[in-house]
Amino acid sequence: MNLIFMGPPGAGKGTQARRIAEKYAIPQLSTGDMLRAAVKAGTPVGLQAKAAMESGGLVTDAIVVGIIGDRIAEADCANGFILDGFPRTVAQAEALDGMLRERNLHIDHVIDITADDEALVARITGRRTCGKCGEGYHIQFKKPASPEACDHCGGALVTRADDTEETVRNRLSVYHAQTAPVLNFYRGKGGIETVDGMQEMNTVFGALCAIIG
Ligand code: AP5
Ligand code: MG
Ligand code: ZN
């Protein structure tokens, strides 16, 4: 089962990919998470990616295509994977096509999680993430029992460096200019399926499960 979750920043790609990964026992491949880990570790990729991420721009296609190419070759992807935040440009989608063809793989579902820009700003500025286990929270929509600690592991909750209102607006305009065209790329191939990401989180999860089967 190979899936692509598309959608603007804050639509719920990460929230839902995490749950789908658990239910279907396939890994969530988030280029954003991988890049943040690289920045934190100070690797060469992290050093190259840092400035673009901080401004809300895109990291180069060469870097993210390289990361995903290495990642889908790993053993835990043998039964499938969920791409979360990749591909984000038509060039990335074309590169992914080539990688899949080489491995004789195909994408089962391209799912677009939609949401309104104004709601997205509120979602992103209220997001908190556990620094230890990665669980996601929201100060209003998915409140942790304590504002500073993860319900599951007690880890400290952190705010992403790129989750300021100004950066979010830039990420949204980058999404409309560079990532929305990727939807047309897939519409011209096997087609895409759409889930209304403005619904309550469990409703969105149910809609995704109904598509995936
Ligand atoms: P990335 O980490 O992918 O960020 P993004 O696309 O901006 O998306 P988000 O992670 O912000 O949103 P999400 O859809 O995962 O929302 P979430 O589920 O957390 O990328 C970061 C940066 O890395 C990019 O800007 C770029 O620089 C670089 N990058 C990454 N991939 C790249 C690529 N392929 N090419 C080039 N550069 C790349 O939900 C958000 C909040 O809302 C949470 O608090 C959650 O609890 C809440 N929420 C979720 N669903 C609901 C709901 N239904 N109702 C109410 N609240 C909800
Ligand atoms: Mg995410
Ligand atoms: Zn945790």
XYZ file of C-alpha atoms and ligand atoms in Angstrom:
272
model
C 0.000 0.000 0.000
C 1.802 3.132 -1.223
C 0.055 6.403 -0.401
C 0.636 10.089 -0.996
C -0.972 12.608 1.377
C -1.169 16.046 -0.203
C -2.552 19.232 1.294
C -1.543 22.697 2.467
C 0.457 23.329 5.650
C -1.729 22.487 8.653
C -4.283 20.455 6.690
C -3.599 17.454 8.919
C -1.192 15.401 6.781
C 1.099 14.590 9.686
C -1.716 14.004 12.205
C -3.475 11.570 9.896
C -0.342 9.915 8.452
C 0.749 9.020 11.962
C -2.571 7.274 12.661
C -2.778 5.568 9.266
C 0.836 4.370 9.669
C -0.110 2.717 12.935
C -3.328 1.160 11.649
C -1.854 -0.252 8.427
C 1.660 -0.933 9.827
C 3.450 1.051 7.132
C 5.907 3.897 7.797
C 5.105 7.609 7.544
C 7.744 9.292 5.384
C 7.585 12.995 6.221
C 10.236 15.030 4.401
C 9.558 17.866 6.869
C 10.335 15.604 9.859
C 13.435 14.189 8.148
C 14.707 17.662 7.289
C 14.059 18.941 10.833
C 16.041 15.976 12.195
C 18.890 16.806 9.783
C 18.877 20.476 10.847
C 18.928 19.454 14.517
C 21.803 17.025 13.955
C 23.720 19.619 11.911
C 24.326 17.238 8.971
C 25.381 18.661 5.565
C 21.759 18.283 4.346
C 20.532 20.060 7.469
C 22.946 22.944 6.955
C 21.760 23.350 3.349
C 18.058 23.102 4.261
C 17.958 25.363 7.312
C 17.515 28.809 5.724
C 14.775 27.723 3.302
C 12.836 26.016 6.086
C 13.074 29.006 8.407
C 11.661 31.342 5.746
C 8.913 28.906 4.716
C 10.404 28.380 1.255
C 11.154 25.015 -0.311
C 14.363 23.051 0.086
C 15.891 22.112 -3.296
C 14.372 19.266 -5.284
C 17.773 17.514 -5.396
C 17.961 17.304 -1.589
C 14.447 15.994 -0.964
C 14.490 13.597 -3.920
C 17.772 12.190 -2.566
C 16.292 11.774 0.928
C 13.172 9.984 -0.340
C 15.146 7.802 -2.765
C 17.284 6.517 0.108
C 14.330 6.136 2.446
C 12.027 4.077 0.192
C 14.904 1.645 -0.380
C 14.900 0.735 3.322
C 13.490 -2.603 4.469
C 10.529 -1.196 6.411
C 9.085 0.252 3.178
C 8.762 -3.180 1.554
C 5.040 -3.425 2.395
C 4.282 0.182 1.603
C 4.682 3.728 2.862
C 2.863 7.030 3.287
C 4.478 10.061 1.689
C 3.677 13.113 3.842
C 4.835 16.425 2.362
C 6.434 14.934 -0.761
C 6.216 15.499 -3.714
C 5.825 19.250 -3.425
C 6.822 20.368 -6.926
C 6.064 18.876 -10.327
C 9.797 18.121 -10.692
C 9.657 16.068 -7.460
C 6.579 14.210 -8.711
C 8.381 13.347 -11.939
C 11.466 12.192 -10.041
C 9.254 10.042 -7.801
C 7.678 8.486 -10.880
C 11.122 7.481 -12.124
C 12.127 5.995 -8.749
C 8.917 3.975 -8.547
C 9.280 2.716 -12.120
C 12.830 1.501 -11.371
C 11.515 -0.472 -8.405
C 8.395 -1.677 -10.157
C 6.177 0.085 -7.624
C 3.091 2.230 -8.041
C 1.044 4.620 -5.914
C -2.311 3.214 -4.783
C -3.919 6.477 -3.669
C -3.056 10.153 -3.945
C -5.213 11.816 -1.297
C -5.649 15.577 -1.093
C -6.622 16.807 2.382
C -8.195 20.226 1.831
C -8.677 23.170 4.227
C -9.261 26.943 4.190
C -6.238 29.217 4.477
C -7.571 31.178 7.487
C -8.257 28.019 9.480
C -4.762 26.813 8.641
C -3.095 29.824 10.215
C -4.941 29.128 13.508
C -4.078 25.445 13.321
C -0.412 26.015 12.766
C 0.151 28.779 15.279
C -1.560 26.589 17.937
C 0.350 23.414 17.104
C 2.605 21.795 19.708
C 4.653 18.643 19.159
C 6.248 16.263 21.647
C 10.018 16.631 21.308
C 10.487 13.040 22.456
C 7.880 10.812 20.716
C 6.618 13.177 18.006
C 2.949 13.128 19.049
C 1.117 16.205 17.780
C -1.169 18.491 19.803
C -3.111 21.703 19.387
C -3.727 24.223 22.166
C -7.417 24.359 21.212
C -8.314 21.345 19.050
C -6.243 18.591 20.693
C -5.337 19.845 24.130
C -2.694 17.954 26.105
C -3.652 17.288 29.744
C -0.780 19.546 30.804
C 0.211 22.452 28.507
C 3.889 21.591 28.677
C 4.120 17.785 28.657
C 3.138 14.959 26.315
C 0.194 12.818 27.496
C 1.924 9.652 26.272
C 5.560 9.962 27.267
C 5.854 13.125 29.399
C 8.271 14.677 26.863
C 8.410 18.467 26.585
C 6.030 20.008 24.041
C 7.726 22.251 21.509
C 6.596 24.790 18.909
C 8.143 24.414 15.457
C 10.516 27.234 14.468
C 8.548 27.803 11.236
C 5.141 28.019 12.929
C 4.964 31.814 13.202
C 2.081 33.612 11.491
C 4.403 35.351 9.024
C 6.145 32.133 7.981
C 2.833 30.277 7.720
C 1.535 32.864 5.263
C 4.664 32.411 3.193
C 4.298 28.599 3.323
C 0.695 28.962 2.133
C 1.670 31.112 -0.838
C 4.482 28.688 -1.715
C 1.915 25.872 -1.511
C -0.489 27.589 -3.921
C 2.269 28.511 -6.391
C 4.394 25.364 -6.394
C 2.546 22.451 -4.774
C -1.053 22.884 -5.987
C 0.162 22.158 -9.592
C 1.240 18.697 -8.393
C -2.475 17.898 -7.942
C -3.016 18.546 -11.646
C -0.061 16.302 -12.434
C -1.799 13.406 -10.621
C -5.244 14.325 -11.979
C -3.719 13.738 -15.397
C -2.433 10.327 -14.336
C -4.485 7.961 -12.145
C -6.531 10.723 -10.492
C -6.702 11.984 -6.931
C -9.132 11.512 -4.062
C -10.176 14.418 -1.869
C -10.969 14.488 1.847
C -12.378 17.585 3.546
C -9.754 18.391 6.169
C -12.007 20.976 7.853
C -13.959 18.158 9.492
C -13.198 16.920 12.992
C -9.979 14.824 13.187
C -11.720 11.479 13.756
C -14.088 12.140 10.849
C -11.113 12.867 8.596
C -9.473 9.640 9.782
C -12.646 7.663 8.995
C -12.827 9.159 5.498
C -9.207 8.207 4.850
C -9.744 4.637 6.073
C -12.785 4.341 3.791
C -10.619 5.275 0.787
C -7.672 3.071 1.729
C -9.904 0.123 2.526
P 6.377 20.139 6.563
O 6.864 19.682 7.857
O 5.907 19.166 5.576
O 5.296 21.252 6.805
P 3.937 21.629 6.016
O 3.692 21.057 4.700
O 3.937 23.114 6.071
O 2.848 20.943 6.765
P 2.629 20.880 8.301
O 3.487 19.823 8.890
O 2.750 22.265 8.864
O 1.101 20.515 8.327
P 0.338 19.113 8.446
O -0.565 19.015 7.269
O 1.275 17.992 8.702
O -0.555 19.430 9.717
P -0.635 18.711 11.151
O -1.193 17.359 10.988
O 0.619 18.872 11.915
O 7.532 20.987 5.845
C 8.252 21.979 6.561
C 9.277 22.627 5.659
O 10.239 21.650 5.236
C 8.749 23.243 4.364
O 8.264 24.561 4.553
C 9.996 23.178 3.473
O 10.891 24.214 3.798
C 10.621 21.855 3.879
N 10.134 20.728 3.066
C 9.451 19.641 3.505
N 9.175 18.798 2.491
C 9.694 19.374 1.372
C 9.691 18.998 -0.004
N 9.118 17.875 -0.436
N 10.309 19.828 -0.881
C 10.921 20.969 -0.479
N 10.928 21.385 0.805
C 10.319 20.596 1.726
O -1.785 19.624 11.830
C -1.546 20.986 12.162
C -2.204 21.337 13.500
O -3.630 21.262 13.341
C -1.876 20.382 14.648
O -1.783 21.130 15.831
C -3.072 19.414 14.696
O -3.289 18.940 16.011
C -4.218 20.288 14.220
N -5.207 19.559 13.421
C -4.967 18.561 12.509
N -6.132 18.130 11.971
C -7.128 18.881 12.545
C -8.548 18.908 12.397
N -9.185 18.084 11.538
N -9.233 19.808 13.153
C -8.600 20.642 14.007
N -7.251 20.662 14.191
C -6.530 19.795 13.474
Mg 3.358 17.802 8.932
Zn 5.544 12.161 23.668
